[in-house]
PDB file of C-alpha atoms in Angstrom:
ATOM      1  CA  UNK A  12     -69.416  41.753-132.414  1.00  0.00           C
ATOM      2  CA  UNK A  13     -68.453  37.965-131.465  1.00  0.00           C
ATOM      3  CA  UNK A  14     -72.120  37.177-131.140  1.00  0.00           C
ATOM      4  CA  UNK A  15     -73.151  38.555-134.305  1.00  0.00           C
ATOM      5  CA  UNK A  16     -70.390  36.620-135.909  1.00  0.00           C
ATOM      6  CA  UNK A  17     -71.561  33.614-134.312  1.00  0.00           C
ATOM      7  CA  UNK A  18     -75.015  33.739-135.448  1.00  0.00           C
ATOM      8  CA  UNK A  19     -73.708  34.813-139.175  1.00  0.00           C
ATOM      9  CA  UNK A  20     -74.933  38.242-139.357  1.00  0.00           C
ATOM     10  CA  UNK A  21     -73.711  41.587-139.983  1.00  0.00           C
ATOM     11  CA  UNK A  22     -72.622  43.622-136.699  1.00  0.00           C
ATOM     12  CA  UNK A  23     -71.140  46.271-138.556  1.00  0.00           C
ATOM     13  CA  UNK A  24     -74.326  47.531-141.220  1.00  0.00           C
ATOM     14  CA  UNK A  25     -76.174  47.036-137.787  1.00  0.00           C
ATOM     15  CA  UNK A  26     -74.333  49.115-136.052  1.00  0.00           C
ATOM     16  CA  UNK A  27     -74.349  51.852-138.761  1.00  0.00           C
ATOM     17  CA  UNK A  28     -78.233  51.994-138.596  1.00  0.00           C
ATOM     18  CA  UNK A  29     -78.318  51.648-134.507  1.00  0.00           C
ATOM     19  CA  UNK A  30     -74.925  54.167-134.104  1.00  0.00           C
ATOM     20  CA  UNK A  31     -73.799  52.518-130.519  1.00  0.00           C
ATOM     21  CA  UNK A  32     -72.950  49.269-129.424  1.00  0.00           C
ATOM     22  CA  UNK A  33     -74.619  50.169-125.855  1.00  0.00           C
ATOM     23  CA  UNK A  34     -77.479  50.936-128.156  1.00  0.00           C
ATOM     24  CA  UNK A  35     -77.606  47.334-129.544  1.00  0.00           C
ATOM     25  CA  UNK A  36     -77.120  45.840-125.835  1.00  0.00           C
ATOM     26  CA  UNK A  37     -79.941  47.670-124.537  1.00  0.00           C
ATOM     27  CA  UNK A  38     -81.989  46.292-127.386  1.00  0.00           C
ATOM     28  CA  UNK A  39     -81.286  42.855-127.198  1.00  0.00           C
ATOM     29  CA  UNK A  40     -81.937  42.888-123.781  1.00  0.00           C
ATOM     30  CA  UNK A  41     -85.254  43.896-124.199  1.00  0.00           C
ATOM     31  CA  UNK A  42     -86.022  41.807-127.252  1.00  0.00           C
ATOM     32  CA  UNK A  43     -84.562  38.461-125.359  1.00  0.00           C
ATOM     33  CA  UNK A  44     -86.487  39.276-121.876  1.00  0.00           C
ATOM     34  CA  UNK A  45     -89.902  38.906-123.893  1.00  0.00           C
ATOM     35  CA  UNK A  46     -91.286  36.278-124.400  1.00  0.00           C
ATOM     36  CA  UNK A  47     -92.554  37.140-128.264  1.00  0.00           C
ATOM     37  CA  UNK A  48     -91.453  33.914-130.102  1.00  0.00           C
ATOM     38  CA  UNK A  49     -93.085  31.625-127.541  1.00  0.00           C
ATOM     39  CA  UNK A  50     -96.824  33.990-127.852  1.00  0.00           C
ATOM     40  CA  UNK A  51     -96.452  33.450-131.815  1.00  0.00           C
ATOM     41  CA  UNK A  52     -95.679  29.908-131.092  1.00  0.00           C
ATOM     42  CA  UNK A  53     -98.785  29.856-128.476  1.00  0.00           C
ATOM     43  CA  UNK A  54    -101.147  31.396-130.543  1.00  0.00           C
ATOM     44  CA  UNK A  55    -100.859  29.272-134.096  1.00  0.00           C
ATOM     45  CA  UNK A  56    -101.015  26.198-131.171  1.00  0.00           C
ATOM     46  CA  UNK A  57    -104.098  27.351-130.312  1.00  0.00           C
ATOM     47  CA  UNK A  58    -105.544  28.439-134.114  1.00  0.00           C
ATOM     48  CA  UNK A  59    -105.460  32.322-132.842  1.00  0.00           C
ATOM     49  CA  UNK A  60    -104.150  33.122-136.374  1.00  0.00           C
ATOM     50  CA  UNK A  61    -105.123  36.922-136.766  1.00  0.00           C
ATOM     51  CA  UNK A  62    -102.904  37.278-132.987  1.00  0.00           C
ATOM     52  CA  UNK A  63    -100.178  35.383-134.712  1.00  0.00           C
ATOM     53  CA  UNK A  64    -100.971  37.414-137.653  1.00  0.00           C
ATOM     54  CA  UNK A  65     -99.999  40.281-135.838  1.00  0.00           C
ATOM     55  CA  UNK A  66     -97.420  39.276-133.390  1.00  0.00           C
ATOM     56  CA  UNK A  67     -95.376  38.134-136.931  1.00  0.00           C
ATOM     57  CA  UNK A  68     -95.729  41.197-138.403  1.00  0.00           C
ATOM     58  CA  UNK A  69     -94.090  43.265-135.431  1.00  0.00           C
ATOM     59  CA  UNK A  70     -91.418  40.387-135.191  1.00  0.00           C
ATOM     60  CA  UNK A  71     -90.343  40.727-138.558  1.00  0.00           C
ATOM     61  CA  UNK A  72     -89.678  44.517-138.124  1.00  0.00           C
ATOM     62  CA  UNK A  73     -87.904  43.734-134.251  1.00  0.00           C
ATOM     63  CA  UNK A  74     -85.658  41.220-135.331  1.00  0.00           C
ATOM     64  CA  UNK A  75     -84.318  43.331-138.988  1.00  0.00           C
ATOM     65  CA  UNK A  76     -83.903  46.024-136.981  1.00  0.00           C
ATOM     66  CA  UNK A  77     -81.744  44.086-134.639  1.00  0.00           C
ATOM     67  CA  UNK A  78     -79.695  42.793-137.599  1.00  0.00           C
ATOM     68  CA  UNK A  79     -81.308  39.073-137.363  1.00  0.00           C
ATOM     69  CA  UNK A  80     -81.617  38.690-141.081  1.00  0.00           C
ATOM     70  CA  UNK A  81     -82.318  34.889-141.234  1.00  0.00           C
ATOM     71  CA  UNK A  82     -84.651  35.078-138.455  1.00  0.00           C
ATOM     72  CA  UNK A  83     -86.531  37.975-139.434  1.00  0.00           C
ATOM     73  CA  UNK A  84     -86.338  36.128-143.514  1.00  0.00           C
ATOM     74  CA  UNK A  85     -88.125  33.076-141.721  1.00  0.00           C
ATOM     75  CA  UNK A  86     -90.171  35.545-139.957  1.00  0.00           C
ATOM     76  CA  UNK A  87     -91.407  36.896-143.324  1.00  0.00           C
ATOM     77  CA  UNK A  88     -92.510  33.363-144.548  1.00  0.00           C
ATOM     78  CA  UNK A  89     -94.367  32.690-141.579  1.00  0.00           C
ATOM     79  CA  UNK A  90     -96.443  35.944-141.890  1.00  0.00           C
ATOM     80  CA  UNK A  91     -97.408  34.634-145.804  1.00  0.00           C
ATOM     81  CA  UNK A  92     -98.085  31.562-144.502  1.00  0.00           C
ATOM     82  CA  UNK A  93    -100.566  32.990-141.810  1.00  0.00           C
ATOM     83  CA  UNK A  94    -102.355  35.079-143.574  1.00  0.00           C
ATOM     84  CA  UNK A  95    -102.732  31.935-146.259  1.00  0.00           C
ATOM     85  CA  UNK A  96    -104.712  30.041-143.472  1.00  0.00           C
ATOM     86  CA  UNK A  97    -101.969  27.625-144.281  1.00  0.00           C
ATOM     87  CA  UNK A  98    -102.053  25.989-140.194  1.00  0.00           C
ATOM     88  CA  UNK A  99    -100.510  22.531-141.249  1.00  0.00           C
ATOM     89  CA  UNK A 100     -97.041  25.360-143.135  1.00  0.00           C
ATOM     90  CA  UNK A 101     -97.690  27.620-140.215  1.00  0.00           C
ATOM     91  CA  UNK A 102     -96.723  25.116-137.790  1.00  0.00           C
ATOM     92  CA  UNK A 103     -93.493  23.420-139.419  1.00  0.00           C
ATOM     93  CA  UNK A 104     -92.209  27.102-140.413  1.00  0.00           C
ATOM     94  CA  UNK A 105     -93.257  28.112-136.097  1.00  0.00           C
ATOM     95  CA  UNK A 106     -91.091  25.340-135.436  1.00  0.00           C
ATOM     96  CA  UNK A 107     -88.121  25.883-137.281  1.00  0.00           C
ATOM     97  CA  UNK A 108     -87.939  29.677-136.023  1.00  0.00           C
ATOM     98  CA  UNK A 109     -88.014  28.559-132.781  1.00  0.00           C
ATOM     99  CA  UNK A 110     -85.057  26.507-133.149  1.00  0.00           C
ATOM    100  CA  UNK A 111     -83.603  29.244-134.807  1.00  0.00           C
ATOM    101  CA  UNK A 112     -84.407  32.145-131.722  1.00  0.00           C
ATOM    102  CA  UNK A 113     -82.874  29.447-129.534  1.00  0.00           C
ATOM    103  CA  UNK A 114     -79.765  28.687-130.891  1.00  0.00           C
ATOM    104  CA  UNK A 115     -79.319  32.553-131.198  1.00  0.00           C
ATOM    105  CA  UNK A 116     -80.966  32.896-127.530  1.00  0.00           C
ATOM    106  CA  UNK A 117     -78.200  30.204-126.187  1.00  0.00           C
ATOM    107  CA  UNK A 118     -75.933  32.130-128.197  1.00  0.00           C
ATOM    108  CA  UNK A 119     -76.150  35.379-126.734  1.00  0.00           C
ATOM    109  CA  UNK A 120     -76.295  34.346-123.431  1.00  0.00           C
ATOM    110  CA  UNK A 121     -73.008  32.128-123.606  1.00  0.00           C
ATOM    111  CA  UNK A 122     -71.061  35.104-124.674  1.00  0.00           C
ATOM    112  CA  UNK A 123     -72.906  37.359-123.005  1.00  0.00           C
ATOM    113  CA  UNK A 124     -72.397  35.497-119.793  1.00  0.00           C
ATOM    114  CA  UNK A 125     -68.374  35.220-120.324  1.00  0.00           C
ATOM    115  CA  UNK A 126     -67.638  38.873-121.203  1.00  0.00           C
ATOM    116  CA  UNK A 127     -70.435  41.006-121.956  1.00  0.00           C
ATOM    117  CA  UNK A 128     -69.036  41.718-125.621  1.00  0.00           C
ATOM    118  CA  UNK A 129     -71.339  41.696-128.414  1.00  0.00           C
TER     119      UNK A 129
END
């Protein structure tokens, strides 16, 4: 609960949909071990926009369904954006969620790290 606090989101409506808090641990373990943020980021570097097409599309459903509202909002604007062929948007809204994944990364892993308490 202390890291979704941190970040500004809501632990409890996630853990309503999710039903555990082991449930939610095992998830964001998973979702921070891959490396999906840094492939969308990859691919609108190098103009693959129907791959970052699709690697937003299953972001935005990961990171609502693990309760990262902002980040899956940004998410959302990105995928427009894409699909657009808006590259010059693409790359300033890439940016930004980047920023964003790593202050939540840092985040988890700093109160992950002292106590393993969500």
């Amino acid at each position: 609960m202390d890291f979704y606090n941190a970040i500004g989101e809501n632990y409890d409506l996630l853990l309503s949909r999710l039903l555990s808090s082991d449930r939610i641990e095992k998830y964001l373990t998973i979702f921070f071990s891959e490396n999906s943020i840094a492939d969308l980021k990859n691919q609108i570097i190098n103009n693959e926009f129907q791959s970052a097409i699709n690697t937003a599309h299953t972001l935005k459903g990961v990171t609502a369904t693990l309760g990262f509202d902002h980040l899956a909002s940004d998410i959302c604007g990105l995928h427009g954006v894409l699909k657009n062929n808006e590259s010059e948007k693409a790359g300033i809204l890439c940016q930004q969620i980047v920023e964003e994944y790593e202050r939540i990364y840092k985040l988890w892993c700093n109160i992950h790290s002292k106590d393993g308490v969500l």
